[in-house]
mmCIF file of C-alpha atoms in Angstrom:
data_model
loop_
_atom_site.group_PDB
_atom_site.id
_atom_site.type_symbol
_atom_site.label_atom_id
_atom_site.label_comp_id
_atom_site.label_asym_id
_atom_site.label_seq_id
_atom_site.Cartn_x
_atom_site.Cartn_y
_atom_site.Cartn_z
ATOM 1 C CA UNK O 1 -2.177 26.961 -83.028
ATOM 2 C CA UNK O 2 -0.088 24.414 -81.451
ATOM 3 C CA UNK O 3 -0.909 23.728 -77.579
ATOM 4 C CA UNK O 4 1.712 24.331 -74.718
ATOM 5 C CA UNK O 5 2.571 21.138 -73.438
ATOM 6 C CA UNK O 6 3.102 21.200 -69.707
ATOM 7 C CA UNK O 7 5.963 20.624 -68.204
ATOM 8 C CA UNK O 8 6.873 17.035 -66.600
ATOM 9 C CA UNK O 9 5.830 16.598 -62.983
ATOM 10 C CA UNK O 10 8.543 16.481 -60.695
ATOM 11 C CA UNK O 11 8.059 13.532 -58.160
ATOM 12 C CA UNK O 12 8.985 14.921 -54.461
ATOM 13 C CA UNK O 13 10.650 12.012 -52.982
ATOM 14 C CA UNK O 14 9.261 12.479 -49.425
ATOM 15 C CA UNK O 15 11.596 9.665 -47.738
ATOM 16 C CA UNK O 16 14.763 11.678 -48.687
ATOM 17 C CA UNK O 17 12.682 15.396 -47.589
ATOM 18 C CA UNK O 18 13.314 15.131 -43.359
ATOM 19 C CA UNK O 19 11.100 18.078 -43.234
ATOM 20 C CA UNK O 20 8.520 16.562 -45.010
ATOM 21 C CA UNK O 21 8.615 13.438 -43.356
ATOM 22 C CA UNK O 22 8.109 14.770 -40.155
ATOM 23 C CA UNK O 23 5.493 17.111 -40.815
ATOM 24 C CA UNK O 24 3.555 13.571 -42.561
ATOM 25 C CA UNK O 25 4.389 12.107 -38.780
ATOM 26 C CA UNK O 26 2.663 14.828 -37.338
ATOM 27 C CA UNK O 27 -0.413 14.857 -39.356
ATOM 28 C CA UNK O 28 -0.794 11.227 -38.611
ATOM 29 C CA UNK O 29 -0.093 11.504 -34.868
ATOM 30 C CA UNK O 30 3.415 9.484 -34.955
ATOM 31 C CA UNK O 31 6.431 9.804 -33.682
ATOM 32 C CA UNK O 32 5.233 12.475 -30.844
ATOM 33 C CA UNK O 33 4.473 12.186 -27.300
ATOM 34 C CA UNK O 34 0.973 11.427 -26.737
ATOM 35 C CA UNK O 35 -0.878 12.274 -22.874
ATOM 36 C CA UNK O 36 0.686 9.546 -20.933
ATOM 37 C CA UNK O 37 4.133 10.395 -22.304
ATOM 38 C CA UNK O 38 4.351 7.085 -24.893
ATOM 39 C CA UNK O 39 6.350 7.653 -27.980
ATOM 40 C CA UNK O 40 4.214 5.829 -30.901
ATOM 41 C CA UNK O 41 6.236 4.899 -33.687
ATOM 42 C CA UNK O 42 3.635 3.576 -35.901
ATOM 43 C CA UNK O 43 0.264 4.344 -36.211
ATOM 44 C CA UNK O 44 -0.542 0.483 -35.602
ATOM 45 C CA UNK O 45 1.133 0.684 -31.938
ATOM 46 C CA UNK O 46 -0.699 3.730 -31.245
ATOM 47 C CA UNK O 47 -3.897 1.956 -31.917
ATOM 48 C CA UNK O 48 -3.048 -1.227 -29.958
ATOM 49 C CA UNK O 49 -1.480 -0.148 -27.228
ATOM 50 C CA UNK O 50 1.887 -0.536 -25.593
ATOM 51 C CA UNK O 51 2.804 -4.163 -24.552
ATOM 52 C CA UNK O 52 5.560 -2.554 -21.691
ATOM 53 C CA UNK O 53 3.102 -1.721 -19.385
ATOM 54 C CA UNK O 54 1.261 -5.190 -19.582
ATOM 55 C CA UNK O 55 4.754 -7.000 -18.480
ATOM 56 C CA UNK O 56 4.248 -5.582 -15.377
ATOM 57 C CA UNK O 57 4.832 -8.593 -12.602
ATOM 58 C CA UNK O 58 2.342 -8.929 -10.189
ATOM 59 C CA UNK O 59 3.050 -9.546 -6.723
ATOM 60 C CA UNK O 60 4.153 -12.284 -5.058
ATOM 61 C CA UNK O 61 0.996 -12.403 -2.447
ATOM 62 C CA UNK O 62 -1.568 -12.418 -5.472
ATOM 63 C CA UNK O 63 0.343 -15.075 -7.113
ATOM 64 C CA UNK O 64 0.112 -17.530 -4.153
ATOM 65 C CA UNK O 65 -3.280 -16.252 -3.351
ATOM 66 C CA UNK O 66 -4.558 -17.385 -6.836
ATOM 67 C CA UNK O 67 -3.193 -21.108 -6.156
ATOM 68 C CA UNK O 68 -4.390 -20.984 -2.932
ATOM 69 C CA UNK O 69 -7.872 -20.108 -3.826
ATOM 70 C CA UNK O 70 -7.786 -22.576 -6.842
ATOM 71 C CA UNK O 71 -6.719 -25.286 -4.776
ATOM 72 C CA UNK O 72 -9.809 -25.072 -2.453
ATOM 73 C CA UNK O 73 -12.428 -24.299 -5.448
ATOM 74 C CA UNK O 74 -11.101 -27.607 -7.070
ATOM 75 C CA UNK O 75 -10.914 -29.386 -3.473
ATOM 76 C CA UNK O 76 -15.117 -28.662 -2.391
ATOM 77 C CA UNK O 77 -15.587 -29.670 -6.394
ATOM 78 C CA UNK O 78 -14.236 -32.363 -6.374
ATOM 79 C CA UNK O 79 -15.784 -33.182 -2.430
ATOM 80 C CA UNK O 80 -19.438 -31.959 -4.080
ATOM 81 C CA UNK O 81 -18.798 -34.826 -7.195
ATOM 82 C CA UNK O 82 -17.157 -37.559 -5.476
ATOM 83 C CA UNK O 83 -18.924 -37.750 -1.863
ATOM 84 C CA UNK O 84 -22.470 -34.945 -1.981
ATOM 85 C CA UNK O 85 -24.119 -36.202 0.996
ATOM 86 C CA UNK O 86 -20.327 -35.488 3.521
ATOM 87 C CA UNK O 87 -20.380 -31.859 1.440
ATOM 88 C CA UNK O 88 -23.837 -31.325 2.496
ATOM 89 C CA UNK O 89 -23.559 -32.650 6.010
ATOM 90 C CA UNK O 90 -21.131 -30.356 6.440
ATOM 91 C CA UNK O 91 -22.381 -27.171 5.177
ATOM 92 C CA UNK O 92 -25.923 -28.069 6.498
ATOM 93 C CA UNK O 93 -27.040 -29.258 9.809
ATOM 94 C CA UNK O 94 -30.179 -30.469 8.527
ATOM 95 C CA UNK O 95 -31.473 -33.807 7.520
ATOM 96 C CA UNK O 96 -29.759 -35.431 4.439
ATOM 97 C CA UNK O 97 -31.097 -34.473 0.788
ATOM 98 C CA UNK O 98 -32.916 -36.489 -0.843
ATOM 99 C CA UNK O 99 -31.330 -35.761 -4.401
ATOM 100 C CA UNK O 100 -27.599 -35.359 -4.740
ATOM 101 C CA UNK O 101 -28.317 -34.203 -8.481
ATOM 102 C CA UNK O 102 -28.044 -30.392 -7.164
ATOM 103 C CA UNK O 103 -25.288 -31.015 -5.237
ATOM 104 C CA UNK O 104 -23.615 -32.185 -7.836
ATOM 105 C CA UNK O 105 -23.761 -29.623 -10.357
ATOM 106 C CA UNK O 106 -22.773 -27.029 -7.608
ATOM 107 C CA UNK O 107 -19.725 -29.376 -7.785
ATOM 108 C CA UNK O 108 -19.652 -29.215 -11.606
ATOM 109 C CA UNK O 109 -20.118 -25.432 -11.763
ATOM 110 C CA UNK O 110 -16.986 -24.798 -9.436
ATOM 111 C CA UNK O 111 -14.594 -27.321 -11.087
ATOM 112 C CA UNK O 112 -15.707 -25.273 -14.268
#
C-alpha cells in the first residue's frame, strides 16, 4: 500500500499580504498609537524612546544661569587652591587655621 504523499507547502509571502502585515504590526505593538500619542515604527524605537522630545531647547535664563553658577564654583575653587587663608578670612571671622590642607580639598571638591 503505497503512502499519500502530502502536498507541497505553500510559502505565504507575508511582505506582499497588507493584511497580514498589519495584523504582525499589531501583535508586536508597531505602527499604532501608543498613550502619549507617539507613532512607533519599529519595535527598537518603541523601546528606546523618541529622540523629538529630548531636542527640546531649554531656556535662555537656565542657560546663562548654568555659566553663571559655573563661573563662581570655579572662581571660590580656584580662591580655596591658590590663596586658603583670604577664602577662610572671608567666610570666617575667626582666627586663621592652622592647616590649609582642608581648605584645600573644599577647593578641590568644587573645581571637581
Amino acid at each position: 500500500m503505497a503512502a499519500k504523499q502530502p502536498p507541497p507547502l505553500m510559502k505565504k509571502h507575508s511582505q506582499t499580504d497588507l493584511v497580514s502585515r498589519l495584523k504582525t504590526r499589531k501583535i508586536l505593538g508597531v505602527g499604532g498609537e501608543d498613550d502619549d500619542g507617539e507613532v512607533h515604527r519599529s519595535k527598537i524605537s518603541q523601546v528606546l524612546g523618541n529622540e523629538i522630545k529630548f531636542a527640546v531647547r531649554e531656556p535662555l535664563g537656565l542657560r546663562v544661569w548654568q555659566l553663571v553658577s559655573a563661573i563662581m564654583f570655579s572662581g571660590v575653587a580656584i580662591m580655596a587652591l591658590a590663596f586658603p587663608d583670604q577664602l577662610y578670612d572671608a567666610i570666617f571671622d575667626e582666627e586663621p587655621v592652622s592647616s590649609k590642607t582642608p581648605i584645600r580639598l573644599y577647593g578641590g571638591a568644587l573645581l571637581s
